[in-house]
XYZ file of C-alpha atoms in Angstrom:
393
model
C 118.462 114.655 110.012
C 115.620 113.561 108.168
C 115.694 110.461 107.039
C 114.353 109.153 103.310
C 114.142 105.515 102.704
C 114.518 104.708 98.374
C 113.726 101.769 97.684
C 116.159 99.511 95.153
C 119.650 100.289 94.300
C 119.930 99.912 90.666
C 120.716 102.999 87.842
C 117.707 104.402 88.053
C 117.794 104.618 91.941
C 121.184 106.451 91.984
C 120.822 109.525 90.960
C 118.063 110.048 93.771
C 120.222 108.003 96.202
C 122.743 111.280 94.812
C 119.745 114.213 95.040
C 118.684 112.857 98.314
C 122.647 113.158 100.142
C 122.377 116.440 98.294
C 119.764 117.866 100.412
C 121.119 116.423 103.447
C 118.874 113.511 103.919
C 120.304 110.664 105.887
C 119.679 107.801 103.125
C 118.547 104.309 104.080
C 118.451 101.944 100.514
C 116.790 98.396 100.753
C 117.798 96.091 97.295
C 118.249 92.644 97.369
C 122.301 91.878 97.242
C 123.259 91.631 94.265
C 126.354 94.533 91.781
C 124.057 97.609 92.108
C 125.876 100.779 92.166
C 124.058 102.654 94.766
C 124.848 100.788 97.643
C 127.865 102.224 97.352
C 126.521 105.990 97.889
C 124.120 105.148 100.715
C 124.425 105.659 104.298
C 123.391 102.895 104.879
C 121.898 99.700 103.759
C 119.613 97.138 104.264
C 119.616 93.393 101.559
C 115.950 92.607 101.146
C 113.627 92.148 98.617
C 111.656 95.213 98.029
C 108.401 93.223 97.454
C 108.660 92.034 101.152
C 106.192 94.808 101.836
C 106.289 93.668 105.679
C 109.862 93.287 106.561
C 110.215 96.481 105.024
C 107.315 97.845 106.859
C 109.455 96.817 110.558
C 112.664 98.562 108.673
C 111.069 101.654 108.461
C 108.930 101.913 111.689
C 112.348 100.139 113.728
C 114.753 103.660 110.732
C 111.726 105.669 111.988
C 111.700 107.210 108.823
C 110.638 110.772 106.964
C 110.079 108.457 103.972
C 109.945 105.800 101.299
C 110.182 106.805 97.579
C 111.676 105.000 94.129
C 111.976 105.942 90.478
C 111.888 103.628 87.798
C 110.649 100.542 88.679
C 107.054 99.165 89.298
C 107.845 96.414 91.164
C 108.253 98.262 94.875
C 105.316 100.204 94.976
C 103.009 98.390 96.632
C 105.507 98.198 99.828
C 106.207 101.769 99.463
C 101.618 102.671 99.578
C 101.733 100.111 102.561
C 103.982 101.871 104.222
C 102.909 104.755 103.500
C 99.425 103.968 104.738
C 101.111 102.702 107.782
C 102.988 105.307 108.906
C 101.239 108.228 107.125
C 103.684 108.996 105.795
C 102.955 111.453 101.977
C 102.598 109.307 98.808
C 100.785 107.010 96.904
C 98.106 104.781 99.000
C 98.337 101.291 99.224
C 95.330 101.200 97.496
C 96.033 103.415 94.523
C 99.612 101.278 94.741
C 98.117 97.882 94.186
C 95.969 99.097 91.217
C 99.346 100.778 89.864
C 101.114 97.465 89.511
C 98.631 95.180 88.832
C 97.286 96.795 84.791
C 94.602 94.186 84.877
C 92.803 95.960 88.351
C 94.340 99.227 86.043
C 92.167 98.413 83.244
C 89.092 98.090 85.196
C 89.250 100.822 86.759
C 89.468 102.365 83.479
C 86.766 100.993 82.302
C 84.615 101.934 84.839
C 85.495 105.223 85.321
C 85.412 105.723 80.728
C 89.083 106.373 80.275
C 90.070 105.650 76.437
C 91.654 102.258 76.815
C 92.345 99.388 74.507
C 89.531 96.166 74.767
C 90.759 93.437 76.706
C 89.621 90.095 78.412
C 91.014 88.982 81.226
C 92.671 84.968 81.357
C 93.153 82.191 83.809
C 96.929 80.197 82.972
C 94.489 77.113 83.345
C 92.131 78.512 80.893
C 90.911 75.669 78.780
C 89.617 77.509 75.506
C 91.496 80.213 75.971
C 90.365 81.449 72.395
C 86.656 80.944 73.222
C 87.288 83.219 76.759
C 88.383 85.998 74.088
C 85.925 86.038 71.684
C 85.156 89.203 70.303
C 88.741 90.450 70.429
C 90.724 91.143 66.503
C 94.223 90.745 65.959
C 96.889 91.209 66.521
C 96.304 91.032 70.179
C 98.914 91.741 73.460
C 99.614 88.831 75.758
C 100.696 91.100 79.146
C 101.685 90.017 82.799
C 99.757 92.102 84.777
C 102.414 92.570 87.316
C 105.565 93.221 85.762
C 107.314 96.346 84.256
C 110.622 97.303 82.105
C 108.411 95.936 79.123
C 109.223 92.203 80.665
C 106.489 89.987 79.805
C 104.292 91.470 77.274
C 104.237 90.012 74.454
C 102.706 90.985 70.970
C 99.987 87.634 69.180
C 99.416 87.924 65.409
C 97.727 84.424 64.864
C 96.012 81.220 67.326
C 99.783 79.603 66.632
C 101.729 81.941 68.285
C 99.435 81.133 71.572
C 101.411 78.272 73.240
C 104.814 80.495 72.990
C 103.031 83.743 74.291
C 101.707 81.530 76.952
C 104.679 80.631 78.003
C 106.976 83.331 78.097
C 104.032 85.689 79.708
C 103.805 82.805 82.680
C 108.173 82.824 83.573
C 107.722 87.397 83.755
C 103.824 86.823 86.436
C 103.545 85.646 89.838
C 100.032 86.334 89.318
C 98.058 83.279 88.097
C 95.996 84.912 85.363
C 97.318 87.525 82.788
C 96.024 90.306 80.338
C 94.926 90.034 76.527
C 94.001 93.478 75.094
C 93.844 94.558 71.453
C 96.734 95.551 70.266
C 96.381 99.477 69.251
C 97.692 99.595 65.358
C 99.389 103.974 66.189
C 101.515 106.222 67.702
C 103.286 105.752 70.537
C 104.577 108.400 73.088
C 104.122 109.128 77.012
C 103.601 111.954 79.397
C 105.747 111.949 82.857
C 103.407 114.485 85.206
C 102.687 114.800 88.574
C 99.983 114.762 91.632
C 99.827 116.761 94.979
C 97.534 117.310 97.186
C 94.955 115.900 94.747
C 95.902 118.187 91.806
C 98.162 117.542 88.844
C 100.936 119.718 88.983
C 101.949 119.156 85.483
C 101.496 116.843 82.366
C 105.134 116.886 79.524
C 103.860 114.502 77.049
C 107.149 112.724 74.670
C 108.148 111.347 72.115
C 109.744 108.077 72.312
C 112.104 106.116 70.589
C 111.114 102.574 70.010
C 112.873 99.063 69.721
C 110.329 97.026 68.098
C 110.918 93.327 69.097
C 108.607 90.931 70.389
C 106.550 94.168 71.328
C 107.749 98.070 71.307
C 110.551 99.025 73.979
C 111.275 102.423 75.178
C 114.494 103.247 74.159
C 114.812 107.107 74.505
C 112.537 110.006 75.281
C 112.427 113.706 73.600
C 110.510 116.516 74.574
C 108.027 118.559 73.127
C 106.398 116.138 71.330
C 105.104 117.935 68.132
C 101.063 117.256 68.850
C 98.103 119.175 67.714
C 96.938 121.500 70.365
C 93.816 118.954 69.857
C 95.660 115.764 70.549
C 97.549 116.792 73.118
C 94.606 118.789 75.348
C 92.653 114.741 74.680
C 96.151 113.327 75.873
C 95.502 115.865 79.050
C 91.952 114.854 79.836
C 92.870 111.458 79.515
C 95.888 110.983 82.185
C 93.610 113.508 84.498
C 90.852 110.837 83.894
C 93.228 107.388 84.809
C 94.076 109.395 87.770
C 90.991 109.364 88.983
C 90.050 105.875 88.219
C 93.519 104.960 89.886
C 93.443 106.948 93.000
C 96.910 108.570 92.632
C 97.859 111.283 95.112
C 101.214 112.329 95.897
C 103.632 110.686 93.355
C 105.204 111.099 89.831
C 103.734 109.640 87.290
C 105.114 107.406 84.138
C 101.815 107.736 81.400
C 102.522 105.099 78.388
C 99.645 106.184 75.620
C 99.112 104.964 72.367
C 97.703 107.688 69.437
C 95.331 106.915 66.745
C 92.720 109.024 64.339
C 94.006 111.677 66.852
C 92.430 109.745 69.440
C 94.090 108.993 73.014
C 94.475 105.443 74.427
C 95.788 104.597 78.255
C 97.944 101.772 77.288
C 99.347 101.744 81.247
C 100.245 104.665 84.600
C 102.849 104.189 86.912
C 102.578 105.518 89.892
C 106.455 106.605 90.483
C 109.021 108.358 87.826
C 109.472 106.942 84.598
C 113.055 105.010 83.266
C 114.914 105.738 80.365
C 116.471 109.398 81.561
C 112.889 110.221 81.667
C 113.452 112.143 85.038
C 116.402 113.908 82.909
C 114.138 114.386 80.707
C 112.122 116.622 83.043
C 114.439 118.359 85.486
C 116.306 119.333 81.666
C 112.740 120.518 80.171
C 111.799 122.797 82.895
C 114.459 123.468 84.845
C 114.553 122.178 87.988
C 115.848 118.986 89.575
C 112.958 116.872 89.453
C 114.115 113.792 92.013
C 114.185 116.857 94.816
C 110.546 118.010 93.711
C 110.235 113.774 94.194
C 111.715 113.669 97.825
C 109.822 116.642 98.924
C 106.858 115.394 98.274
C 108.014 111.961 99.151
C 109.145 114.123 102.529
C 105.067 115.860 103.283
C 107.029 119.038 101.776
C 105.650 121.358 99.190
C 107.741 120.691 95.909
C 106.476 124.029 95.191
C 107.022 123.324 90.976
C 108.145 126.767 89.164
C 107.260 126.628 85.699
C 108.735 130.434 84.964
C 111.805 129.122 82.794
C 112.135 129.200 79.698
C 111.407 125.433 78.405
C 114.365 123.717 77.188
C 114.035 120.888 74.693
C 115.893 117.557 75.085
C 116.536 113.962 74.423
C 117.843 110.883 75.362
C 119.372 107.888 74.087
C 120.010 104.499 75.710
C 123.159 102.468 74.433
C 122.294 99.426 73.643
C 124.533 96.117 72.854
C 123.753 93.880 69.341
C 124.979 91.105 71.024
C 125.460 89.089 74.444
C 129.235 89.015 75.907
C 131.647 90.597 77.712
C 132.539 94.245 77.326
C 136.248 94.580 75.731
C 136.532 98.473 75.811
C 134.140 101.413 75.744
C 135.596 104.657 74.640
C 133.564 108.349 74.334
C 135.436 110.249 71.345
C 132.774 113.084 72.205
C 134.163 116.648 72.346
C 133.311 118.488 75.563
C 129.770 120.194 74.203
C 126.999 122.364 76.606
C 124.662 120.461 74.481
C 125.185 116.701 76.031
C 124.055 117.114 79.372
C 125.115 113.490 79.965
C 127.214 110.006 78.598
C 127.166 107.516 81.012
C 127.747 103.627 81.161
C 126.719 101.624 82.998
C 129.640 98.511 83.095
C 132.879 98.332 83.056
C 135.098 96.581 80.383
C 135.621 92.988 81.436
C 131.462 93.290 82.537
C 128.704 90.737 80.748
C 126.148 92.833 78.625
C 123.088 91.254 76.727
C 121.751 91.352 73.629
C 119.497 94.209 73.530
C 115.674 93.050 74.225
C 113.936 94.821 77.002
C 114.993 97.836 79.468
C 117.102 96.097 81.865
C 119.626 95.272 78.790
C 120.713 98.756 78.787
C 124.401 99.269 78.715
C 124.626 103.367 79.023
C 122.557 106.312 77.998
C 123.394 109.483 76.379
C 121.191 112.824 77.154
C 121.432 115.848 74.879
C 119.712 119.438 74.581
C 120.025 122.251 72.461
C 117.657 124.905 71.302
C 115.477 123.353 69.307
C 114.369 119.454 69.332
C 115.801 119.043 65.600
C 119.446 120.335 67.415
C 118.772 118.497 70.884
C 118.102 114.858 68.299
C 120.828 115.974 66.070
C 123.452 116.640 68.947
C 122.262 113.250 70.384
C 122.597 111.005 67.011
C 125.649 112.964 66.627
C 127.224 112.335 70.021
C 125.448 108.861 69.399
C 128.179 107.962 66.564
C 130.960 109.138 68.186
C 130.703 106.305 71.706
C 132.894 103.562 70.965
C 131.963 99.963 72.917
C 133.769 96.853 71.752
C 131.597 93.647 73.212
C 133.456 90.033 72.272
């Protein structure tokens, strides 16, 4: 029986663990202790911090694993790269992983390879004159932690008066002594899921994003297909391929964030893993294959064998969120059985504490729908959301 090590035991790793078990794999799940649902379904659990690459490598060698993977998070990507290199496993390299989790390295590579991206500066927290350091950049700006995920450590800044509070917020969400300031591009946010296998990009699926606007835009749902002109889609694909080359990504899923301005695609960032917020499901439904299975096969050194022959299926997803901190008193799905409602999922049980939505990890559930057309899929989505009743006290 082949052994797969899955880093993380949270809501976005659960489908990966479940799929691995369906494939007959022995699942070794590694995560810090906590109320994580993946622990209960794993074959074996190690309660370790997934950023401790030396410890994870030690366990991986001890267990003689056949592959290592995660989904939905950037936190442990460097660990995956280190283990892949040290044990000769299939997956992104340690060098590529370092670029994928450090937005400063990433932006520097983009600049070197001519990838279209926002103008930026690297800034030390101890810099005595940040306005001078970023001279030439135009407001609004984005202050961004270079090593965080889930939209944490990212905030929009519209004036010099906001620098101190923005600086404090970024500092709370990074392990580095520097951060990134870049120009905020006023445009339409969208993304893409993609995959690179043996040096070739297997597919690129642009998708639309539903965005929560707080300190910065936070994706709270997605839909495909995305209504863009052929010229814009081709430009986005060119920028993504260039970014993949710049970062050295290979044998991994890719989560891409873009901004569209004046019909030109600007690359915000690429992750060397599948996206969160139901994006693996978006790919699976759209193409008609199990994307988690493809990701796992690649991690095991097997050919993912993508098949794009089935009719594409439009679909849409949205997070369930709370508008206040509190305790869930009740949650009810009033939807009638409907083949176009792919999934309704509650993350918490009544009696558990939840937070007012601010960043991605504050989600309390999700809904996924599909349809003959995107319009029908979206209509089903918002109708289904209206039939969900969650009481928070």
